[in-house]
Amino acid sequence: MEKKRGSFTDKLGFVLAAAGSAVGLGNLWRFPYLAAKHGGGIFLLIYLILAVTFGFALMVTEIALGRKTRLSAVGAYPALDKRFKFLGYLSSVIPFLITPYYCVIGGWVLKYLVVFLTGQVSSAAADEFFTGYIAQPAAPVIFFVIYVTVGMVAVLLGVEGGIEKASKFMMPVLVVMTVFISVFSLMQPGAMEGLRYYLLPDFSRFSATTVMAAMGQLFYSMSLAMGIMITYGSYMKKETNLEKSVRQIEIFDTGIAFMAGLMIIPAVFAFSGGSEEALGKGPSLMFITLPKVFDNMKFGTLVGAVFFLLVLFAALTSSISLTETLVSIVVDKFKFSRKKACGVVYAWLLALGIPVSLGFGIWSFIKPLGMSLLDFFDFTSNSVLMPIAAIGTCIFVGFVIKPKTLIEEVEVNGRFKMKKFYSIMIKYIAPVCLVAILIFAVMEALGMITV
Ligand code: TRP
């Protein structure tokens, strides 16, 4: 029995919608700082390998699960096996942890847009501008609250569609700008060394931490292991070629992340010397490096303003889609009205996001596991809960419903070329590697090993 459910009209529509939600701060902000920190080329190489193996297998799995059951995560797992209901819940918890800090960064982007619009490029390019800014008690919180409120109003009024339309136009512009900024960065003296660092893998830098970081980034960037792609799949038409769509989403998402790295990493070498300290800046890297690039550019104020506006849009489409997910989970689970659910989610985002923001300043004494609050939420979701959810999904598909069930779903319209590879991946390779990664991640965080 086919339930009535709207579906994405044209083939490209599905890919664009899924890619639109996948492309966001994960690509532009998170990927470059992880690549810079974890050895450049070696991180890039590991990421690419993981994307075509794990990423491919998991995305096929989630989309096929959704399309087969026509349900989102909370319903899809128990529809196929009652015992796996918890997996739906587990995946649903993850976006509750990610969204608040995602919006804190959204607030930083908004601030930078204002900085560029008001022409304060040179002050933004100064070394201590960013760290000084996020340590303030009021301003970053205010920008965060504005950002969250804008997103919430969009969800409440149901105008996400409008923002999505706008972003379909903005996305290609963003890609062009990224190319332009990368070329400019690469022309700066000293940048070539950065290019080498980014593209040539240094195998002596290979470590469990690097693999773990790349894996967490893969989940994050492709919105995997949190039920999102299951929901997307539930709207996918049977006529759409699933395998091909997954490839296209992956290429798109990885392409943008790659370009973002190209834009930022060589610039770190050109403007900050490429020392370990400069490369290891973490979450602040984009905000420290790019203003220096713009400050050196003719019309840098304008270019910077346009750039941060585009990043803001990419971030907004992602966080609105995250917020929408949270609202629908609350509606389904607690049978609240949409309005009431929006209120609850809004309160949640503020309750977690404000401490995250203050964690860089007056609350920096709160250091769970020795991390800042942002890093702590990021770690818990990306390095712990997502691998657990992914392991559960592998066991569920590999040994309970069997890969055959989903292969059939992929094959409703043509051959699944990679099906042998897919089966082996989902049954053996992925779960074993994921368990290893999870153990390493937790041991390292608890200080039991240093890698
Ligand atoms: N993938 C998004 C990014 O790269 C972040 C994200 C994670 C997301 N989960 C999501 C976006 C769910 C929309 C919906 O920034």
Coordinates of C-alpha atoms and ligand atoms in Angstrom, one line a residue:
M1 CA 0.0 0.0 0.0
E2 CA 1.5 3.3 -1.1
K3 CA 0.8 6.1 1.3
K4 CA 0.1 9.5 -0.1
R5 CA 3.3 11.4 0.2
G6 CA 4.5 14.3 -1.9
S7 CA 7.6 13.6 -4.0
F8 CA 10.3 15.5 -5.6
T9 CA 9.1 16.3 -9.1
D10 CA 12.0 16.0 -11.4
K11 CA 15.2 14.0 -11.2
L12 CA 17.5 16.8 -10.6
G13 CA 15.1 18.2 -8.0
F14 CA 16.0 15.4 -5.7
V15 CA 19.7 15.8 -6.0
L16 CA 19.4 19.6 -5.6
A17 CA 17.2 19.3 -2.6
A18 CA 19.4 16.8 -0.9
A19 CA 22.6 18.6 -1.9
G20 CA 21.1 21.9 -0.7
S21 CA 20.6 20.6 2.7
A22 CA 24.0 18.8 2.7
V23 CA 26.0 21.8 1.6
G24 CA 26.5 24.2 4.5
L25 CA 28.9 25.2 7.2
G26 CA 30.2 21.6 7.2
N27 CA 31.7 22.2 3.8
L28 CA 32.8 25.8 4.1
W29 CA 33.8 26.1 7.7
R30 CA 34.3 22.7 9.2
F31 CA 36.1 20.8 6.4
P32 CA 39.0 23.4 5.9
Y33 CA 39.8 23.7 9.6
L34 CA 39.9 19.9 10.0
A35 CA 42.0 19.4 6.9
A36 CA 44.4 22.2 8.0
K37 CA 44.7 20.7 11.5
H38 CA 45.0 17.0 10.5
G39 CA 47.9 17.1 8.1
G40 CA 46.3 18.6 4.9
G41 CA 46.9 16.1 2.1
I42 CA 46.6 13.0 4.2
F43 CA 43.3 14.2 5.6
L44 CA 42.0 15.0 2.1
L45 CA 43.0 11.6 0.8
I46 CA 41.4 9.7 3.7
Y47 CA 38.3 11.8 3.4
L48 CA 38.0 11.0 -0.3
I49 CA 38.5 7.3 0.3
L50 CA 35.9 7.2 3.0
A51 CA 33.5 9.2 0.9
V52 CA 33.4 6.7 -1.9
T53 CA 33.3 3.7 0.4
F54 CA 31.5 4.4 3.7
G55 CA 29.8 7.5 2.6
F56 CA 28.5 5.8 -0.5
A57 CA 27.2 2.7 1.3
L58 CA 25.6 4.7 4.1
M59 CA 23.9 7.2 1.9
V60 CA 22.5 4.4 -0.4
T61 CA 21.3 2.7 2.8
E62 CA 19.5 5.6 4.2
I63 CA 17.9 6.8 1.0
A64 CA 16.8 3.3 0.2
L65 CA 15.3 2.8 3.7
G66 CA 13.3 5.9 3.3
R67 CA 12.1 5.2 -0.2
K68 CA 11.2 1.7 0.7
T69 CA 9.2 2.5 3.8
R70 CA 8.0 6.0 2.8
L71 CA 8.7 6.9 6.4
S72 CA 11.2 9.1 8.3
A73 CA 13.8 7.5 10.7
V74 CA 11.6 7.1 13.7
G75 CA 9.1 5.1 11.7
A76 CA 11.3 3.5 9.1
Y77 CA 13.4 1.2 11.4
P78 CA 10.5 -0.3 13.3
A79 CA 8.5 -0.7 10.1
L80 CA 11.0 -3.3 9.1
D81 CA 11.9 -4.7 12.5
K82 CA 10.3 -3.7 15.8
R83 CA 13.5 -4.3 17.8
F84 CA 15.3 -1.5 16.0
K85 CA 13.0 1.2 17.1
F86 CA 15.8 2.7 19.3
L87 CA 17.9 3.4 16.2
G88 CA 15.3 5.8 14.9
Y89 CA 15.3 7.6 18.3
L90 CA 19.1 7.6 18.5
S91 CA 19.4 9.2 15.0
S92 CA 16.8 11.8 16.0
V93 CA 18.7 12.9 19.1
I94 CA 21.7 13.9 17.1
P95 CA 20.3 16.9 15.3
F96 CA 19.2 18.2 18.7
L97 CA 22.8 18.4 19.7
I98 CA 24.1 19.8 16.4
T99 CA 21.6 22.5 15.7
P100 CA 22.3 24.8 18.7
Y101 CA 26.0 25.1 18.0
Y102 CA 25.4 25.3 14.2
C103 CA 23.4 28.4 14.9
V104 CA 26.2 29.9 17.1
I105 CA 28.5 29.7 14.1
G106 CA 25.6 31.1 11.9
G107 CA 25.7 34.0 14.3
W108 CA 29.4 34.5 13.7
V109 CA 28.8 34.5 10.0
L110 CA 26.1 37.1 10.4
K111 CA 28.5 39.3 12.5
Y112 CA 31.1 39.1 9.8
L113 CA 28.6 40.1 7.2
V114 CA 27.9 43.2 9.2
V115 CA 31.6 43.9 9.7
F116 CA 32.2 43.8 6.0
L117 CA 29.1 45.8 5.2
T118 CA 30.3 48.5 7.5
G119 CA 33.7 48.5 5.9
Q120 CA 35.7 47.3 8.9
V121 CA 37.8 44.9 6.8
S122 CA 41.2 45.9 8.2
S123 CA 40.2 45.6 11.8
A124 CA 38.7 42.1 11.0
A125 CA 42.0 41.1 9.4
A126 CA 43.9 41.8 12.6
D127 CA 45.1 38.8 14.5
E128 CA 43.1 39.0 17.7
F129 CA 39.9 40.4 16.2
F130 CA 38.0 37.1 16.1
T131 CA 39.1 35.6 19.4
G132 CA 38.5 39.0 21.0
Y133 CA 35.0 39.1 19.5
I134 CA 33.8 35.6 20.5
A135 CA 35.0 36.1 24.0
Q136 CA 32.6 39.0 24.5
P137 CA 29.6 38.2 26.7
A138 CA 26.9 40.1 24.8
A139 CA 27.5 40.7 21.1
P140 CA 28.0 37.0 19.9
V141 CA 25.0 36.0 21.9
I142 CA 22.9 38.7 20.3
F143 CA 23.9 37.7 16.8
F144 CA 23.2 34.1 17.7
V145 CA 19.7 35.0 18.9
I146 CA 19.0 37.0 15.8
Y147 CA 20.2 34.1 13.6
V148 CA 18.1 31.5 15.5
T149 CA 15.1 33.8 15.4
V150 CA 15.3 34.4 11.7
G151 CA 15.4 30.6 11.1
M152 CA 12.6 30.0 13.5
V153 CA 10.3 32.6 11.9
A154 CA 11.0 31.0 8.5
V155 CA 10.0 27.6 9.9
L156 CA 7.0 29.0 11.7
L157 CA 5.7 30.9 8.7
G158 CA 6.5 28.1 6.4
V159 CA 8.6 30.3 4.1
E160 CA 11.5 27.9 3.9
G161 CA 10.5 27.3 0.3
G162 CA 11.3 30.9 -0.4
I163 CA 14.7 30.7 1.2
E164 CA 15.4 27.5 -0.6
K165 CA 14.5 29.1 -3.9
A166 CA 16.8 32.0 -3.2
S167 CA 19.6 29.6 -2.2
K168 CA 19.2 27.7 -5.5
F169 CA 20.3 30.9 -7.1
M170 CA 22.9 31.7 -4.5
M171 CA 24.6 28.3 -4.5
P172 CA 26.0 28.5 -8.0
V173 CA 27.2 32.1 -7.3
L174 CA 28.8 30.8 -4.1
V175 CA 30.7 28.1 -6.2
V176 CA 31.9 30.8 -8.6
M177 CA 33.1 33.0 -5.8
T178 CA 34.9 30.2 -4.1
V179 CA 36.8 29.5 -7.3
F180 CA 37.6 33.2 -7.6
I181 CA 38.8 33.5 -4.0
S182 CA 40.9 30.3 -4.3
V183 CA 42.7 31.6 -7.3
F184 CA 43.4 34.9 -5.5
S185 CA 44.6 33.1 -2.5
L186 CA 46.9 30.9 -4.6
M187 CA 48.5 33.9 -6.1
Q188 CA 49.7 35.3 -2.8
P189 CA 53.4 34.8 -2.0
G190 CA 53.9 31.7 0.1
A191 CA 50.6 30.1 -1.0
M192 CA 52.2 27.4 -3.1
E193 CA 53.6 25.7 0.0
G194 CA 50.1 25.6 1.3
L195 CA 48.9 24.1 -1.9
R196 CA 51.5 21.4 -1.5
Y197 CA 50.4 20.8 2.1
Y198 CA 46.8 20.5 1.1
L199 CA 47.2 18.2 -1.9
L200 CA 50.2 16.0 -1.2
P201 CA 49.6 13.5 1.5
D202 CA 52.3 13.2 4.1
F203 CA 52.0 9.6 5.2
S204 CA 53.9 10.1 8.4
R205 CA 50.9 12.1 9.5
F206 CA 48.6 9.2 9.2
S207 CA 46.9 8.4 12.5
A208 CA 43.8 7.1 14.1
T209 CA 42.8 10.6 15.0
T210 CA 43.0 11.7 11.4
V211 CA 40.8 8.8 10.2
M212 CA 38.3 9.5 13.1
A213 CA 38.2 13.2 12.2
A214 CA 37.6 12.5 8.6
M215 CA 34.9 10.0 9.4
G216 CA 33.1 12.4 11.7
Q217 CA 33.3 15.1 9.0
L218 CA 31.9 12.7 6.4
F219 CA 28.8 12.1 8.5
Y220 CA 28.4 15.7 9.3
S221 CA 28.9 17.1 5.8
M222 CA 26.7 14.5 4.1
S223 CA 24.0 14.7 6.8
L224 CA 24.4 11.0 7.4
A225 CA 23.7 8.9 10.5
M226 CA 21.0 11.2 11.8
G227 CA 18.0 10.1 9.8
I228 CA 17.9 13.1 7.5
M229 CA 18.7 11.1 4.3
I230 CA 16.0 8.6 5.3
T231 CA 13.5 11.4 5.3
Y232 CA 14.8 12.7 2.0
G233 CA 14.6 9.2 0.6
S234 CA 11.0 8.9 1.7
Y235 CA 10.1 11.7 -0.8
M236 CA 12.2 10.2 -3.6
K237 CA 10.3 8.8 -6.6
K238 CA 10.7 5.2 -7.6
E239 CA 11.7 6.3 -11.1
T240 CA 14.8 8.2 -9.9
N241 CA 18.0 6.3 -10.1
L242 CA 19.2 6.0 -6.6
E243 CA 22.7 5.0 -7.1
K244 CA 23.4 7.8 -9.6
S245 CA 21.7 10.4 -7.3
V246 CA 24.0 9.3 -4.4
R247 CA 27.0 9.7 -6.6
Q248 CA 25.9 13.2 -7.7
I249 CA 25.2 14.4 -4.2
E250 CA 28.6 13.1 -3.1
I251 CA 30.5 14.7 -5.9
F252 CA 28.7 18.0 -5.3
D253 CA 29.2 18.0 -1.6
T254 CA 32.8 16.9 -1.7
G255 CA 33.6 19.4 -4.5
I256 CA 32.5 22.3 -2.5
A257 CA 34.4 21.2 0.6
F258 CA 37.5 20.7 -1.6
M259 CA 37.2 24.2 -3.0
A260 CA 36.7 25.7 0.5
G261 CA 40.0 24.0 1.6
L262 CA 41.7 25.5 -1.5
M263 CA 40.4 28.9 -0.6
I264 CA 41.5 28.8 3.1
I265 CA 44.6 26.5 3.5
P266 CA 47.0 28.2 1.1
A267 CA 46.0 31.5 2.6
V268 CA 47.0 30.3 6.0
F269 CA 50.5 29.8 4.7
A270 CA 50.5 33.1 2.8
F271 CA 49.2 35.2 5.7
S272 CA 50.0 33.4 8.9
G273 CA 53.1 31.4 7.9
G274 CA 51.6 27.9 8.0
S275 CA 53.0 27.1 11.4
E276 CA 51.4 24.3 13.4
E277 CA 49.8 26.9 15.6
A278 CA 48.3 28.8 12.6
L279 CA 47.0 25.6 11.1
G280 CA 45.5 24.3 14.3
K281 CA 43.2 27.1 14.9
G282 CA 40.1 24.9 14.7
P283 CA 36.6 26.4 14.6
S284 CA 38.0 29.9 14.2
L285 CA 40.2 29.2 11.2
M286 CA 37.8 30.5 8.5
F287 CA 37.1 33.7 10.4
I288 CA 40.7 34.4 11.0
T289 CA 42.1 33.6 7.6
L290 CA 39.5 34.9 5.1
P291 CA 39.4 38.6 6.3
K292 CA 43.2 38.7 5.7
V293 CA 42.6 37.5 2.2
F294 CA 39.9 40.1 1.6
D295 CA 42.0 42.8 3.2
N296 CA 44.7 42.2 0.6
M297 CA 42.2 42.3 -2.3
K298 CA 41.1 45.3 -4.3
F299 CA 37.4 45.7 -3.5
G300 CA 38.0 43.3 -0.7
T301 CA 35.2 44.9 1.3
L302 CA 32.7 44.2 -1.4
V303 CA 34.0 40.7 -2.1
G304 CA 34.0 39.9 1.6
A305 CA 30.5 41.2 2.1
V306 CA 29.1 39.2 -0.9
F307 CA 31.0 36.1 0.3
F308 CA 29.7 36.2 3.8
L309 CA 26.2 36.8 2.5
L310 CA 26.4 33.7 0.5
V311 CA 27.9 31.7 3.4
L312 CA 25.0 33.0 5.5
F313 CA 22.5 31.6 3.0
A314 CA 24.2 28.2 2.8
A315 CA 24.2 28.1 6.6
L316 CA 20.6 29.2 6.8
T317 CA 19.3 26.6 4.4
S318 CA 21.0 23.9 6.5
S319 CA 20.0 25.2 9.8
I320 CA 16.4 25.8 8.7
S321 CA 16.2 22.3 7.5
L322 CA 17.7 21.1 10.8
T323 CA 15.2 23.2 12.8
E324 CA 12.4 21.9 10.6
T325 CA 13.6 18.3 11.5
L326 CA 13.5 19.1 15.2
V327 CA 10.1 20.6 15.0
S328 CA 8.6 17.6 13.2
I329 CA 10.2 15.2 15.6
V330 CA 8.6 17.1 18.5
V331 CA 5.3 17.2 16.7
D332 CA 5.3 13.4 16.0
K333 CA 6.6 12.4 19.4
F334 CA 4.7 14.6 21.7
K335 CA 1.7 15.3 19.5
F336 CA 2.2 19.1 20.0
S337 CA 0.8 21.6 17.6
R338 CA 3.3 23.0 15.2
K339 CA 3.3 26.3 17.0
K340 CA 3.9 24.8 20.4
A341 CA 6.6 22.6 18.9
C342 CA 8.3 25.6 17.4
G343 CA 8.3 27.2 20.8
V344 CA 9.9 24.2 22.5
V345 CA 12.6 23.9 19.8
Y346 CA 13.3 27.6 20.0
A347 CA 13.7 27.4 23.8
W348 CA 16.0 24.4 23.3
L349 CA 18.2 26.1 20.8
L350 CA 18.6 29.1 23.1
A351 CA 19.2 27.0 26.2
L352 CA 22.1 25.1 24.5
G353 CA 23.4 27.8 22.1
I354 CA 23.9 30.6 24.7
P355 CA 26.2 28.5 26.9
V356 CA 28.1 27.4 23.8
S357 CA 28.6 31.0 22.8
L358 CA 29.6 32.0 26.4
G359 CA 31.9 29.1 26.5
F360 CA 34.4 31.1 24.5
G361 CA 34.4 33.9 27.0
I362 CA 33.1 34.3 30.5
W363 CA 32.1 30.6 30.8
S364 CA 35.3 29.2 29.3
F365 CA 36.0 27.6 32.7
I366 CA 33.4 25.0 31.8
K367 CA 35.5 22.4 30.0
P368 CA 33.9 19.0 29.7
L369 CA 36.6 16.4 28.8
G370 CA 39.0 19.4 28.5
M371 CA 37.1 20.7 25.5
S372 CA 35.3 24.0 24.8
L373 CA 31.5 23.6 24.9
L374 CA 31.3 23.8 21.1
D375 CA 33.9 21.2 20.6
F376 CA 32.2 19.0 23.3
F377 CA 28.9 19.0 21.5
D378 CA 30.6 18.5 18.2
F379 CA 32.6 15.6 19.6
T380 CA 29.6 13.9 21.3
S381 CA 27.5 14.1 18.1
N382 CA 30.1 13.5 15.4
S383 CA 32.6 11.2 17.0
V384 CA 30.4 9.2 19.4
L385 CA 26.7 9.2 18.6
M386 CA 26.9 9.2 14.8
P387 CA 29.3 6.2 14.7
I388 CA 27.0 4.3 17.1
A389 CA 24.0 5.1 14.9
A390 CA 25.9 4.1 11.8
I391 CA 27.1 0.8 13.4
G392 CA 23.5 0.1 14.4
T393 CA 22.3 0.7 10.8
C394 CA 25.0 -1.6 9.4
I395 CA 24.0 -4.4 11.7
F396 CA 20.4 -3.8 11.0
V397 CA 20.9 -3.9 7.2
G398 CA 23.7 -6.4 7.1
F399 CA 22.2 -9.1 9.4
V400 CA 18.5 -8.4 10.1
I401 CA 16.8 -7.2 7.0
K402 CA 19.8 -8.2 4.8
P403 CA 21.4 -6.1 2.1
K404 CA 19.3 -7.9 -0.4
T405 CA 16.2 -6.0 0.8
L406 CA 17.7 -2.6 0.0
I407 CA 19.5 -3.8 -3.2
E408 CA 16.0 -4.7 -4.5
E409 CA 14.9 -1.2 -3.6
V410 CA 17.8 0.4 -5.5
E411 CA 17.1 -1.9 -8.4
V412 CA 13.5 -1.0 -9.0
N413 CA 14.8 0.9 -12.0
G414 CA 17.9 -0.8 -13.3
R415 CA 21.0 -2.5 -12.1
F416 CA 22.8 -1.6 -8.9
K417 CA 26.3 -1.6 -10.3
M418 CA 28.1 -1.7 -7.0
K419 CA 25.9 -4.2 -5.2
K420 CA 28.6 -6.7 -4.3
F421 CA 30.8 -4.0 -2.9
Y422 CA 27.8 -2.5 -1.1
S423 CA 26.9 -5.8 0.6
I424 CA 30.5 -6.5 1.8
M425 CA 30.9 -2.9 2.9
I426 CA 27.7 -2.7 4.9
K427 CA 28.0 -6.2 6.5
Y428 CA 31.7 -6.4 7.4
I429 CA 34.0 -3.5 6.5
A430 CA 31.9 -0.6 7.7
P431 CA 30.9 -2.0 11.1
V432 CA 34.3 -3.3 12.0
C433 CA 36.1 0.0 11.1
L434 CA 33.4 2.0 12.8
V435 CA 33.8 0.1 16.1
A436 CA 37.5 0.6 15.9
I437 CA 37.1 4.3 15.3
L438 CA 34.6 4.7 18.1
I439 CA 36.9 3.0 20.6
F440 CA 39.8 5.2 19.6
A441 CA 37.7 8.3 19.8
V442 CA 36.4 7.6 23.2
M443 CA 39.7 6.5 24.6
E444 CA 41.4 9.5 23.3
A445 CA 38.8 11.9 24.7
L446 CA 39.1 10.2 28.1
G447 CA 42.9 10.7 28.0
M448 CA 43.6 7.0 28.0
I449 CA 45.7 7.2 24.9
T450 CA 47.4 10.0 23.0
V451 CA 47.5 9.5 19.2
Ligands
TRP1 N1 25.5 18.8 6.1 C1 25.3 20.1 6.6 C2 26.5 20.9 6.4 O1 27.5 20.5 5.8 C3 25.0 20.1 8.1 C4 23.9 19.2 8.4 C5 24.0 18.1 9.2 C6 22.5 19.3 8.0 N2 22.7 17.5 9.3 C7 21.8 18.2 8.6 C8 21.8 20.2 7.2 C9 20.5 18.0 8.4 C10 20.5 20.0 7.0 C11 19.8 18.9 7.6 O2 26.6 22.0 6.9

